mmCIF file of C-alpha atoms and ligand atoms in Angstrom:
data_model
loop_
_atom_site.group_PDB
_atom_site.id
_atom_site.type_symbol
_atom_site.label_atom_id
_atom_site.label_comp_id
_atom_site.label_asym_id
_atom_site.label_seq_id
_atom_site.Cartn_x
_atom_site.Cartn_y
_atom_site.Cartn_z
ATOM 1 C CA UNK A 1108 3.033 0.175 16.547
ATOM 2 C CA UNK A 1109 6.912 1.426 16.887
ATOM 3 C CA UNK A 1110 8.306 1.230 13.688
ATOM 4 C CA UNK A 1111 10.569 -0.866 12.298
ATOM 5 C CA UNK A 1112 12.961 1.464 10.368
ATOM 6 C CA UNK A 1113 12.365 5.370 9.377
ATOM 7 C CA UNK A 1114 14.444 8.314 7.803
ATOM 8 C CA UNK A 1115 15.334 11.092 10.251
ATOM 9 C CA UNK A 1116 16.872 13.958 8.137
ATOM 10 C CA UNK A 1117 19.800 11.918 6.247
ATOM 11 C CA UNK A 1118 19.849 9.070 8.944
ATOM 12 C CA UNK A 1119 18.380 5.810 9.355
ATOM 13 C CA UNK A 1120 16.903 4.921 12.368
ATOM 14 C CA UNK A 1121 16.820 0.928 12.611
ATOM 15 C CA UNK A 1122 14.866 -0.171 15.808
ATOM 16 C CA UNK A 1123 17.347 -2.517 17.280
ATOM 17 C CA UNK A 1124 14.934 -5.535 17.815
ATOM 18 C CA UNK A 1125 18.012 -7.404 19.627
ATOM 19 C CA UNK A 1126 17.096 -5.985 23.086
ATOM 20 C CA UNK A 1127 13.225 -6.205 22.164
ATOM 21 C CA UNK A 1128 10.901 -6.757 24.557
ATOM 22 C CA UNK A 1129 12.486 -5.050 27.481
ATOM 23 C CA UNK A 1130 13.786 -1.881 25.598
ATOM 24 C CA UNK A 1131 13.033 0.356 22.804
ATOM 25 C CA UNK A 1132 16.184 1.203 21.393
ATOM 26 C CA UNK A 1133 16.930 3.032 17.993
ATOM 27 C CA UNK A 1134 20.601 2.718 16.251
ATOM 28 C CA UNK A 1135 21.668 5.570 13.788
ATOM 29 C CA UNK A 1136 23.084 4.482 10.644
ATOM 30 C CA UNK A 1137 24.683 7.157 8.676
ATOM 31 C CA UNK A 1138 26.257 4.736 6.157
ATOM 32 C CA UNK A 1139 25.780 1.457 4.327
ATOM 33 C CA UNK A 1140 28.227 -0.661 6.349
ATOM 34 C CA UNK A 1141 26.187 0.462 9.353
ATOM 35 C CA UNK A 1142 22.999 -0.543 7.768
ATOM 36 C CA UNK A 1143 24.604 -4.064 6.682
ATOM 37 C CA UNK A 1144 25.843 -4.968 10.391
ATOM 38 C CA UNK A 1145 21.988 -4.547 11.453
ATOM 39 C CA UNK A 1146 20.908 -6.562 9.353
ATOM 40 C CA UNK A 1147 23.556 -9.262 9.708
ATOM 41 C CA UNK A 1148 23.650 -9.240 13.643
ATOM 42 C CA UNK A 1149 19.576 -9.443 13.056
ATOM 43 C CA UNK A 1150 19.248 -5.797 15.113
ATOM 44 C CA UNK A 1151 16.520 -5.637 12.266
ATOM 45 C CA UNK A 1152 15.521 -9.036 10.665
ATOM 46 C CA UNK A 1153 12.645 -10.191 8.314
ATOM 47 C CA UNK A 1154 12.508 -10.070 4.017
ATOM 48 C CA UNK A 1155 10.331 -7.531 3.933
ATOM 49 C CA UNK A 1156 12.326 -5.160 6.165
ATOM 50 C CA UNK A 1157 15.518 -6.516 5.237
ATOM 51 C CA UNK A 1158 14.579 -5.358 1.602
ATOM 52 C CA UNK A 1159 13.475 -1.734 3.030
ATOM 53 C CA UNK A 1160 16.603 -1.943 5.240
ATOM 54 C CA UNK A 1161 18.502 -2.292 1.898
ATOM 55 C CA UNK A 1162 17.723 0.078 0.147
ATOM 56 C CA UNK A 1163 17.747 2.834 2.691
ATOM 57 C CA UNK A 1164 20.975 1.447 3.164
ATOM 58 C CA UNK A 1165 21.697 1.992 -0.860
ATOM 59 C CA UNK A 1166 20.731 5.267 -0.639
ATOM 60 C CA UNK A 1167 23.218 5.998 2.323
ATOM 61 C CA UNK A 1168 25.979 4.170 0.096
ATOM 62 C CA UNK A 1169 25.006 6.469 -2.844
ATOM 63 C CA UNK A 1170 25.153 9.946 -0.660
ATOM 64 C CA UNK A 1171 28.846 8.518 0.374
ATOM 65 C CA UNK A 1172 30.411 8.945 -2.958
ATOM 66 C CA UNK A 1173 32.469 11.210 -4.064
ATOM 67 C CA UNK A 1174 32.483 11.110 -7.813
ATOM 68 C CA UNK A 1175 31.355 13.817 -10.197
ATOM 69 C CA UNK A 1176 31.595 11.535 -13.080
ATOM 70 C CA UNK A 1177 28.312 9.938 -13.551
ATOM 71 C CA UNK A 1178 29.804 6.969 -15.644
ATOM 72 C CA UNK A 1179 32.686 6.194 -12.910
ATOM 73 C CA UNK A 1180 29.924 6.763 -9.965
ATOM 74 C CA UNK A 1181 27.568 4.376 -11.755
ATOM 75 C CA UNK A 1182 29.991 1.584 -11.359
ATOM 76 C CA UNK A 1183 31.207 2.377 -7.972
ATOM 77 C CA UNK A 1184 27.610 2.442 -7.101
ATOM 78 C CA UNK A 1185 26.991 -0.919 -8.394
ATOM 79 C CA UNK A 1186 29.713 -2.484 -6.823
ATOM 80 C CA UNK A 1187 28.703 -1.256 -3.560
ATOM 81 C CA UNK A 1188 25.134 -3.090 -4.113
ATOM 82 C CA UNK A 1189 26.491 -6.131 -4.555
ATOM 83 C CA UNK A 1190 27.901 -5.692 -1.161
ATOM 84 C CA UNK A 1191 24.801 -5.183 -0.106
ATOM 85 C CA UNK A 1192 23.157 -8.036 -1.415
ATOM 86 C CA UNK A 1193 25.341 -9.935 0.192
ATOM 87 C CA UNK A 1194 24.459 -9.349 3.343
ATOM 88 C CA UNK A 1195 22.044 -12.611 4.050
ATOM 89 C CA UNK A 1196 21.529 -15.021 1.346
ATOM 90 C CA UNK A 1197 18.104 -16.375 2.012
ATOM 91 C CA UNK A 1198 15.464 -13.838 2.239
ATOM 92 C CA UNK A 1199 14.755 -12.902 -1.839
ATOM 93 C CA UNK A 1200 13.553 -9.652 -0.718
ATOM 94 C CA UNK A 1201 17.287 -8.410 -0.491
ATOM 95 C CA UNK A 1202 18.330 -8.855 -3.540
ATOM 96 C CA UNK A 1203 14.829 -7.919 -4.711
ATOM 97 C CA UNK A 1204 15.132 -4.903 -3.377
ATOM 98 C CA UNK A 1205 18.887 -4.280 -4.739
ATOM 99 C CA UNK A 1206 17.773 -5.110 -8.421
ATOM 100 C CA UNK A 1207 14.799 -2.725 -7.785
ATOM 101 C CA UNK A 1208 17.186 0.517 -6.923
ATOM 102 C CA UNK A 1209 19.880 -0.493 -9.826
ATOM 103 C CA UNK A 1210 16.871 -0.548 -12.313
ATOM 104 C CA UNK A 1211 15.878 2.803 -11.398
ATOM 105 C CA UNK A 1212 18.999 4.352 -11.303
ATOM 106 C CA UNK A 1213 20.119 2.828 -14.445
ATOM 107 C CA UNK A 1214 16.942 4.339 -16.360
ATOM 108 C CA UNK A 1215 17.187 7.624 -15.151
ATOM 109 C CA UNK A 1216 19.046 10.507 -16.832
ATOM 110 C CA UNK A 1217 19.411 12.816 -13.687
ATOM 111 C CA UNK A 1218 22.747 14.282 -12.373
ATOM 112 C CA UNK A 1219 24.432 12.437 -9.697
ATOM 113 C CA UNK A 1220 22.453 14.805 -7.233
ATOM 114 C CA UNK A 1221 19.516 13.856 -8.593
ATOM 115 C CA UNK A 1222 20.253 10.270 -8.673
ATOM 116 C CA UNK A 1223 21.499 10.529 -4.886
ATOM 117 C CA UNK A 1224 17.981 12.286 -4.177
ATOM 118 C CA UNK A 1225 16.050 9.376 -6.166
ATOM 119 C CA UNK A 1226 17.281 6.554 -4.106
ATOM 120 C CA UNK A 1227 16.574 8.147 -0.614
ATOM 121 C CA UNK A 1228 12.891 9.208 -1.892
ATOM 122 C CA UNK A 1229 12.726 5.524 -3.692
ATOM 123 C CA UNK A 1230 13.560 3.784 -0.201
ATOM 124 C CA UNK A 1231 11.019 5.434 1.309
ATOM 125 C CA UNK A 1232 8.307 4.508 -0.993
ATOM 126 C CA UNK A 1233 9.057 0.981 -1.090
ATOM 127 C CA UNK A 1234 8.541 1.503 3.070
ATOM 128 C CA UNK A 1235 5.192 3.007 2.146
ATOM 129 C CA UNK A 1236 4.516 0.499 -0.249
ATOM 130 C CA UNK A 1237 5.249 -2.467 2.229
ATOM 131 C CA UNK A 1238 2.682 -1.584 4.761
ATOM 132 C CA UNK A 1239 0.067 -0.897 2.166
ATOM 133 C CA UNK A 1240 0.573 -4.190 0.542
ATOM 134 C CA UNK A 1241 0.659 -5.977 4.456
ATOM 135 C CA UNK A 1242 -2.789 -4.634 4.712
ATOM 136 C CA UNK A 1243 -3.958 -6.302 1.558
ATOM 137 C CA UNK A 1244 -2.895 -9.060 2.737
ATOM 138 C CA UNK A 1245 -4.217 -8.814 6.253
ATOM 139 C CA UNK A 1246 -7.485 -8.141 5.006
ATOM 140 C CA UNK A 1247 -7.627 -11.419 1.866
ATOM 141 C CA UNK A 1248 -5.961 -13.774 4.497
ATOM 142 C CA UNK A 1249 -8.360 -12.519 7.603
ATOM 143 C CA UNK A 1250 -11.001 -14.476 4.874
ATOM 144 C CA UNK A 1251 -9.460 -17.777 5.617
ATOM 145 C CA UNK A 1252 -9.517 -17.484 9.808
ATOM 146 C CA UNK A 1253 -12.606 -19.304 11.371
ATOM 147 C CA UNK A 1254 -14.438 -17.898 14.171
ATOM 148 C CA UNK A 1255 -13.069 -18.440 16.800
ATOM 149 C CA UNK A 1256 -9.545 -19.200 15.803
ATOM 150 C CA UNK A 1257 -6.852 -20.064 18.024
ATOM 151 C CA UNK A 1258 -3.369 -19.410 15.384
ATOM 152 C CA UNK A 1259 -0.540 -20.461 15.596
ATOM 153 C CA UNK A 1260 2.712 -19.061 13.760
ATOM 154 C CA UNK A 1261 6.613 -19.257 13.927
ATOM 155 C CA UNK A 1262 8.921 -16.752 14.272
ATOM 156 C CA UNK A 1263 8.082 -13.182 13.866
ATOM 157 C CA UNK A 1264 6.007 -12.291 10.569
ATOM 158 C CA UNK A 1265 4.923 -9.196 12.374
ATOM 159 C CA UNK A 1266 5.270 -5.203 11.979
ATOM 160 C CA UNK A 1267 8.837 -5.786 13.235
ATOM 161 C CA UNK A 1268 10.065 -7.990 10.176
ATOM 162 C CA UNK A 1269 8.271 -5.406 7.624
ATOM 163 C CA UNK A 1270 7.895 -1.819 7.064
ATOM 164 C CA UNK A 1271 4.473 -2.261 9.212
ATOM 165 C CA UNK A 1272 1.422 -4.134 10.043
ATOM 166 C CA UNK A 1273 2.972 -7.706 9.148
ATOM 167 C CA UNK A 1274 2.396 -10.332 6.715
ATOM 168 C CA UNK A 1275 1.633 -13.418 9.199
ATOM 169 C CA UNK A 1276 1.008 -11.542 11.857
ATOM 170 C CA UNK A 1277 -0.777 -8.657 9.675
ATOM 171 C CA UNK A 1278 -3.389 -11.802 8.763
ATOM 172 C CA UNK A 1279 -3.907 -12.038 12.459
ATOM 173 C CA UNK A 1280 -4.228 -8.106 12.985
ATOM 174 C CA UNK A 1281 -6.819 -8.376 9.921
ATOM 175 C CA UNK A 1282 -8.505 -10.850 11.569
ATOM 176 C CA UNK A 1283 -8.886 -9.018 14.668
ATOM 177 C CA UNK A 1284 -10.164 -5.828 13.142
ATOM 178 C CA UNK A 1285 -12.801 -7.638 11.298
ATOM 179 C CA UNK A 1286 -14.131 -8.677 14.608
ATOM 180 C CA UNK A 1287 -13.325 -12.011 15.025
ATOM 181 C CA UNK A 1288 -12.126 -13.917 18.206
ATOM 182 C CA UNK A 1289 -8.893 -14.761 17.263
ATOM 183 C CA UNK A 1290 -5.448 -15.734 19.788
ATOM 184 C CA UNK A 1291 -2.580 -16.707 19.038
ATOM 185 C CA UNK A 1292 -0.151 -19.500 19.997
ATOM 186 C CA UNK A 1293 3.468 -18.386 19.543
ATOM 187 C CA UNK A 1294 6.159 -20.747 18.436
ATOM 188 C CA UNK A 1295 9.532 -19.506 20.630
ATOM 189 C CA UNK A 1296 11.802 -19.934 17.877
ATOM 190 C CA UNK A 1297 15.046 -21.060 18.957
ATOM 191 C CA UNK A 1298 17.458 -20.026 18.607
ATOM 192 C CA UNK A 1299 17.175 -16.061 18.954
ATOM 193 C CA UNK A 1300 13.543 -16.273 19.746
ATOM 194 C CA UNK A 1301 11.896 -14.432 17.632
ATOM 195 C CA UNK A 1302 8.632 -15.549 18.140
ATOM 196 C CA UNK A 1303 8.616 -15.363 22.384
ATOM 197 C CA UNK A 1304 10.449 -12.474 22.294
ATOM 198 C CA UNK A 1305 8.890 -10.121 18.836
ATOM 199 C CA UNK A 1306 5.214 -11.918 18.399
ATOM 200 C CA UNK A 1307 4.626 -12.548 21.777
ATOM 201 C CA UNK A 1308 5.198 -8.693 21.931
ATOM 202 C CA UNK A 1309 3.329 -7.558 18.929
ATOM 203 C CA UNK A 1310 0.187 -9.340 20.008
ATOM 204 C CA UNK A 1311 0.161 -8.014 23.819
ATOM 205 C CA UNK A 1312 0.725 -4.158 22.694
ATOM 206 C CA UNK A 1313 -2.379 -4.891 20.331
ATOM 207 C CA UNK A 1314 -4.419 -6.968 22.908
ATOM 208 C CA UNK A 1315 -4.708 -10.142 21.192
ATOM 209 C CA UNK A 1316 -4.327 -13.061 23.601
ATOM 210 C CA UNK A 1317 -1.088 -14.717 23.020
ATOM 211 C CA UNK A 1318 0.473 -18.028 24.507
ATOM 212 C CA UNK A 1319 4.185 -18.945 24.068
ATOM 213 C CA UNK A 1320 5.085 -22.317 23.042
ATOM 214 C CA UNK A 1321 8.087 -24.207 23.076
ATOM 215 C CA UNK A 1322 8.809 -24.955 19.682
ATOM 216 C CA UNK A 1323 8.566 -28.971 19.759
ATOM 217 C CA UNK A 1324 4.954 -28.368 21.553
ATOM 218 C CA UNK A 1325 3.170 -27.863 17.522
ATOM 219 C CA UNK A 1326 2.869 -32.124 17.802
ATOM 220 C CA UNK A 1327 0.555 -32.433 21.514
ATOM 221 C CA UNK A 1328 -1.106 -29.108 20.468
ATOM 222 C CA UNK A 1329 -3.049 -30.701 17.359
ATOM 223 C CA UNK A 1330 -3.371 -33.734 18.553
ATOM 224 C CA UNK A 1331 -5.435 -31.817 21.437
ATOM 225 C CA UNK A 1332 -7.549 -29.560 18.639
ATOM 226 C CA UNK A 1333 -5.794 -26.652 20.187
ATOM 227 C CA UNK A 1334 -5.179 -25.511 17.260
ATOM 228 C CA UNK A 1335 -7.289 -24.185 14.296
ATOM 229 C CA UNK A 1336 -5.029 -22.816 11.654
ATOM 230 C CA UNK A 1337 -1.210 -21.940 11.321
ATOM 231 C CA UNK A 1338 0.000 -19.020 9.338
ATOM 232 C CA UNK A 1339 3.589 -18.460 9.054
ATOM 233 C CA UNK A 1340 6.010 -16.078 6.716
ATOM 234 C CA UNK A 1341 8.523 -17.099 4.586
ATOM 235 C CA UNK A 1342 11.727 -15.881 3.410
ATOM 236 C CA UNK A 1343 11.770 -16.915 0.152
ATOM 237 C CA UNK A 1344 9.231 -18.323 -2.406
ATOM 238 C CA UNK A 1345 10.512 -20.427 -5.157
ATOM 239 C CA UNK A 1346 8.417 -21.123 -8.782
ATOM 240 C CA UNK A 1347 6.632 -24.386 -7.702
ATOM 241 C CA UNK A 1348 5.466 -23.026 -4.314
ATOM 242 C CA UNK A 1349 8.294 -24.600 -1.936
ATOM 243 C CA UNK A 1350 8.790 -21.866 0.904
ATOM 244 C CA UNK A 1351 11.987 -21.303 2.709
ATOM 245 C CA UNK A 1352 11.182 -19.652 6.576
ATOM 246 C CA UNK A 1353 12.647 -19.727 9.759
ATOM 247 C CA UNK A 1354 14.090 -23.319 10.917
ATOM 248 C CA UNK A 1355 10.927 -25.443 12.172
ATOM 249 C CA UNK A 1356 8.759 -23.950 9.757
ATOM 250 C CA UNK A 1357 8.634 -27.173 8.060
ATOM 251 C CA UNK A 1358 8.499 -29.594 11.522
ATOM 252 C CA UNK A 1359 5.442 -27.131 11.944
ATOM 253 C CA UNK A 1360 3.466 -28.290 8.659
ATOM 254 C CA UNK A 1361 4.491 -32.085 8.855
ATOM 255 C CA UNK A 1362 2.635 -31.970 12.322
ATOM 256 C CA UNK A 1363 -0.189 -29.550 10.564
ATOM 257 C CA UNK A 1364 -0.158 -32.403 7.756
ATOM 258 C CA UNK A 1365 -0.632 -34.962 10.316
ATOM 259 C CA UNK A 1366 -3.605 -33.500 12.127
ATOM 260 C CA UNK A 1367 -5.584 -31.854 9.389
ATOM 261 C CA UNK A 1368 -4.772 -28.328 10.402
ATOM 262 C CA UNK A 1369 -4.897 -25.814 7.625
ATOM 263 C CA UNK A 1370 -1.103 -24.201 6.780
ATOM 264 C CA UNK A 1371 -1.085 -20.939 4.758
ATOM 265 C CA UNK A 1372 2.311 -18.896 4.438
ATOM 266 C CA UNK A 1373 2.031 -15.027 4.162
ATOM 267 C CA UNK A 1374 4.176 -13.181 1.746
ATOM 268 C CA UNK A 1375 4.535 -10.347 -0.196
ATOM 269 C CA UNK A 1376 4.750 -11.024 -4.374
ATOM 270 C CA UNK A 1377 8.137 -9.473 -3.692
ATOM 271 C CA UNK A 1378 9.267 -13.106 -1.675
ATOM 272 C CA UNK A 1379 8.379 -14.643 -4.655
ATOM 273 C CA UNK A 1380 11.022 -15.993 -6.811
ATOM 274 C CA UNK A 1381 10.200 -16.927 -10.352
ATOM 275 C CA UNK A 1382 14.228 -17.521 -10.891
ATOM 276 C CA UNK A 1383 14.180 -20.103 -7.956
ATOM 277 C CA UNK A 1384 12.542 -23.002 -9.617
ATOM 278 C CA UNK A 1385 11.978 -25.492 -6.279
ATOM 279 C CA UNK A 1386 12.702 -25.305 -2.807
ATOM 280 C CA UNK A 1387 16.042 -27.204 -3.565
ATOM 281 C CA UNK A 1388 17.658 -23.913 -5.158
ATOM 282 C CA UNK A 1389 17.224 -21.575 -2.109
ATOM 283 C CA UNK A 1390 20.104 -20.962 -0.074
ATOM 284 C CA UNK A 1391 19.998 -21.908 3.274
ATOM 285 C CA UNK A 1392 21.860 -19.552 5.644
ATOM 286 C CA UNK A 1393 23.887 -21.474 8.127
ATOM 287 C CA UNK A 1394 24.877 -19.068 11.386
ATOM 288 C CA UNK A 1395 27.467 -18.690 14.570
ATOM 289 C CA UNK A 1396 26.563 -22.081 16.330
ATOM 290 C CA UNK A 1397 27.168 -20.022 19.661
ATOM 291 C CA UNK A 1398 23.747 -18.861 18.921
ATOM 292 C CA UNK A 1399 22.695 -21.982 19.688
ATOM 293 C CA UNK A 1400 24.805 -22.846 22.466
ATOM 294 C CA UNK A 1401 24.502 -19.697 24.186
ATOM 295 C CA UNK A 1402 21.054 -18.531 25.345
ATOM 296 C CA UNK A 1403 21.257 -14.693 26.207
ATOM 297 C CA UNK A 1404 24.931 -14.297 26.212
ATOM 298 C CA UNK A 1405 25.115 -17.377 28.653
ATOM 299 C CA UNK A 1406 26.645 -20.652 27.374
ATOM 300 C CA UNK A 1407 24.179 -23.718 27.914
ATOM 301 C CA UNK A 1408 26.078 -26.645 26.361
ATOM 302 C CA UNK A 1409 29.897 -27.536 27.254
ATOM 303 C CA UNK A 1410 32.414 -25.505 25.732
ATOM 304 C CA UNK A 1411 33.732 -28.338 23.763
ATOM 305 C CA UNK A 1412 29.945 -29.186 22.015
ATOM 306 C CA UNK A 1413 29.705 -27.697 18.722
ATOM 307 C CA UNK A 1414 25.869 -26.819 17.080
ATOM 308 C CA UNK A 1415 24.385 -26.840 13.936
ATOM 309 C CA UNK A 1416 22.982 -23.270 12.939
ATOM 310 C CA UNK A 1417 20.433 -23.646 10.383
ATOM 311 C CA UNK A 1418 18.286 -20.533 10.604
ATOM 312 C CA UNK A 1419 15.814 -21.738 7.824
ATOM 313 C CA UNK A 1420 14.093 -24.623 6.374
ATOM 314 C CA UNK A 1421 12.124 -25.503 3.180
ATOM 315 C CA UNK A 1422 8.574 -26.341 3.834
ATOM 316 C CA UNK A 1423 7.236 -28.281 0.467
ATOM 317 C CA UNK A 1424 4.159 -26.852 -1.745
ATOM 318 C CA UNK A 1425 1.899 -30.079 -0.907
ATOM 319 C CA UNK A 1426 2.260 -29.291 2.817
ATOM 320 C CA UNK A 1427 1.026 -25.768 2.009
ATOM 321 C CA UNK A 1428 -3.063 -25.039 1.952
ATOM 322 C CA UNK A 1429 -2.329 -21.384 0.400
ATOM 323 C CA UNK A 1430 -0.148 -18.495 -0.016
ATOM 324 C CA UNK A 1431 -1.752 -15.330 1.156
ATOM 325 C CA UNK A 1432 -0.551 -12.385 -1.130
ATOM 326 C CA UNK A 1433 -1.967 -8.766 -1.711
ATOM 327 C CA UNK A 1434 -3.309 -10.198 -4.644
ATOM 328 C CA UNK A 1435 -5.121 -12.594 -2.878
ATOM 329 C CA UNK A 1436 -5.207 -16.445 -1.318
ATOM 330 C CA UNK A 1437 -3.172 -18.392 -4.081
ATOM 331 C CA UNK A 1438 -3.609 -22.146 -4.344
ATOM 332 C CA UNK A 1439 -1.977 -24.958 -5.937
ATOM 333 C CA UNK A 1440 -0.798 -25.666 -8.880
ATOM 334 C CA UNK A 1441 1.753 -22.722 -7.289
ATOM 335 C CA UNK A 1442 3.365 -22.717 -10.630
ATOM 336 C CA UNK A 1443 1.007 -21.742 -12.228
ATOM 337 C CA UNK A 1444 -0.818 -19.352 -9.780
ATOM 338 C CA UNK A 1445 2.618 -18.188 -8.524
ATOM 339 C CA UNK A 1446 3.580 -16.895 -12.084
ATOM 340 C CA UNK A 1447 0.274 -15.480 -13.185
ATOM 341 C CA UNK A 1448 -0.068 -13.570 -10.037
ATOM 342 C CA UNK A 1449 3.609 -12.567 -10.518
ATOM 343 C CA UNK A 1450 2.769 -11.153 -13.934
ATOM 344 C CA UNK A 1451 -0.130 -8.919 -12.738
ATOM 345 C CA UNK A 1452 -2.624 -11.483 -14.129
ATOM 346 C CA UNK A 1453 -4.092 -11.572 -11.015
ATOM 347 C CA UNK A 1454 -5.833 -8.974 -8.536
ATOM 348 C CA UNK A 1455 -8.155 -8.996 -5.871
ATOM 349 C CA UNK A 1456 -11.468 -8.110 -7.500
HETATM 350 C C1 LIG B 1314 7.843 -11.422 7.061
HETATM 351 S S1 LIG B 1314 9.322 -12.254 6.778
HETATM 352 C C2 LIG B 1314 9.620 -12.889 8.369
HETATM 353 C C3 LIG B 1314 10.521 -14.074 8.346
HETATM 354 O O1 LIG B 1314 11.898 -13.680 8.528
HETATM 355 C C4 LIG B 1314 12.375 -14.358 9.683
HETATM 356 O O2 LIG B 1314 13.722 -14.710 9.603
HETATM 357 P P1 LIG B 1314 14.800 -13.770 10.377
HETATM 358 O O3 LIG B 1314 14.198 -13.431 11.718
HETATM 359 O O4 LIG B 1314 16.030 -14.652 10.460
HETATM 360 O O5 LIG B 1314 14.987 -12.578 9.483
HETATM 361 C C5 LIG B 1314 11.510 -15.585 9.753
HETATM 362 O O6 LIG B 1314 11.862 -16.538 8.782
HETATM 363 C C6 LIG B 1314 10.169 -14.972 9.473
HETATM 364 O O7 LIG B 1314 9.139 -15.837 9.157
#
């Protein structure tokens, strides 16, 4: 798999996923601002990478100052996280990933040098870190697929919106490896389709069948059994279980509701947000509406038609059959087996 993100010397190389599938193209970021308009303009999208993004980006932000006073760099450092942080609002792992660097830095007594050297080598562990935990949740939510299994997901919860591997999609790759006779059925995701354009992708350079779907196509699947079992990501998970993902998410597990169909969402622990209490308290990022009036640069609806950009939604815990973690499948009460699992109280035996 082409990775998402990697350090080359002192530079970041962020896959620019915008022109994905037709090229492979890798943008250079030798600062933070650099790093921020990726993930803004979506070039690299996804909480988990978004949070990897981050902090490679933190560690280009630290390497950029100037200061030999460690007090007076501390500060400039931290207000140049919060700039970072602020770089998408719904996807937890951001800010996660923010808190996790100022927490280190703030408990180590190294130089600035040192400190500058910490962050880099701390970025690249939480990369690490990202594709080992995908796999540990391939392999507990691969547990939950039937035999044959036709899947269907939303958006891209692949390699491409982690370090590696996936958390959705790194179910389905599970899945696969384990031998069973899984395809998948790819929600487009308008508007920047992620899902035609990154799953549909993923799955053919793996060779797992894959069918596009238009979005408003979940209802006339299920009611024809064409479906066995969705699995989607999420960008944020708050305390009770409610899970914020990419707009339709939710339009995806009324119709799973309906038709008896099985809904799990894939995340990493690090989605989860104890400090969120319900779906109510995530922030809902709102975008250019000429993303949705435009379709490849070219505009669809009349210049004078405005749109409305939501780019996520908040499916509800009782629409949810589980929450695939590293830790294992979690079920409801989510407060409960959120928190616990949060708190190390739970691990895959
Ligand atoms: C594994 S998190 C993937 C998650 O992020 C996507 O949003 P975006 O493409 O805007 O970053 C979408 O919600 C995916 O499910």
């Amino acid at each position: 798999m082409i990775p998402t993100l990697y350090w080359e010397d002192d530079v970041v190389m962020i896959l620019d996923q915008r022109k994905l599938p037709g090229k492979t193209v890798f943008m250079p970021c030798r600062d933070m601002r650099r790093v921020i308009y990726c993930i803004q303009t979506l070039a690299t999208r996804g909480a988990p990478a978004i949070g990897v993004a981050a902090a490679m980006g933190l560690a280009l932000a630290a390497r950029s100052i100037r200061i030999k006073n460690k007090d007076l760099f501390m500060e400039r450092f931290a207000e140049k996280v919060e700039v970072m942080r602020a770089a998408r609002p719904t996807a937890v792992n951001l800010s996660w990933a923010c808190d996790r660097i100022l927490n280190l830095v703030a408990k180590s007594d190294l130089d600035i040098e040192g400190i500058k050297a910490l962050i880099k080598d701390e970025s690249q562990r939480m990369l690490d870190e990202d594709i080992e935990i995908n796999r540990a949740m391939g392999k507990n939510g691969a547990a939950v697929v039937p035999d044959p299994a036709v899947i269907i997901t939303h958006c891209n919860a692949g390699s491409l919106a982690t370090g590696g591997y996936g958390t959705a999609l790194g179910v389905v790759r599970a899945a696969h490896e384990a031998g069973k006779k899984v395809s998948v059925i790819a929600d487009e995701t308008r508007p920047l389709l992620q899902g035609a354009r990154l799953t549909a992708w993923e799955m053919v350079q793996e060779g797992i069948p894959v069918k596009v779907a238009v979005d408003s196509s979940s209802g006339v699947l299920m009611s024809r059994e064409m479906v066995d079992i969705c699995v989607v990501g999420a960008d944020r998970i708050a305390k009770n279980g409610d899970a914020a993902n990419k707009i339709g998410t939710f339009n995806l597990a009324l119709q799973a509701q309906r038709h008896n169909v099985p809904f799990y969402v894939a995340a990493p622990l690090s989605t989860v947000d104890l400090d969120t209490p319900t779906g109510e308290a995530i922030p809902i990022e709102e975008r250019d509406p000429a993303e949705v009036t435009h379709i490849g640069g070219r505009l669809l609806a009349p210049p004078e038609a405005d749109a409305l950009n939501f780019a996520f939604d908040v499916t509800p815990n009782d629409l949810i059959t589980g929450i695939i973690t590293e830790v294992g499948v979690l079920k409801a009460p989510y407060i409960e087996s959120l928190s616990r699992a949060k708190a190390g109280l739970i691990s895959k035996e």
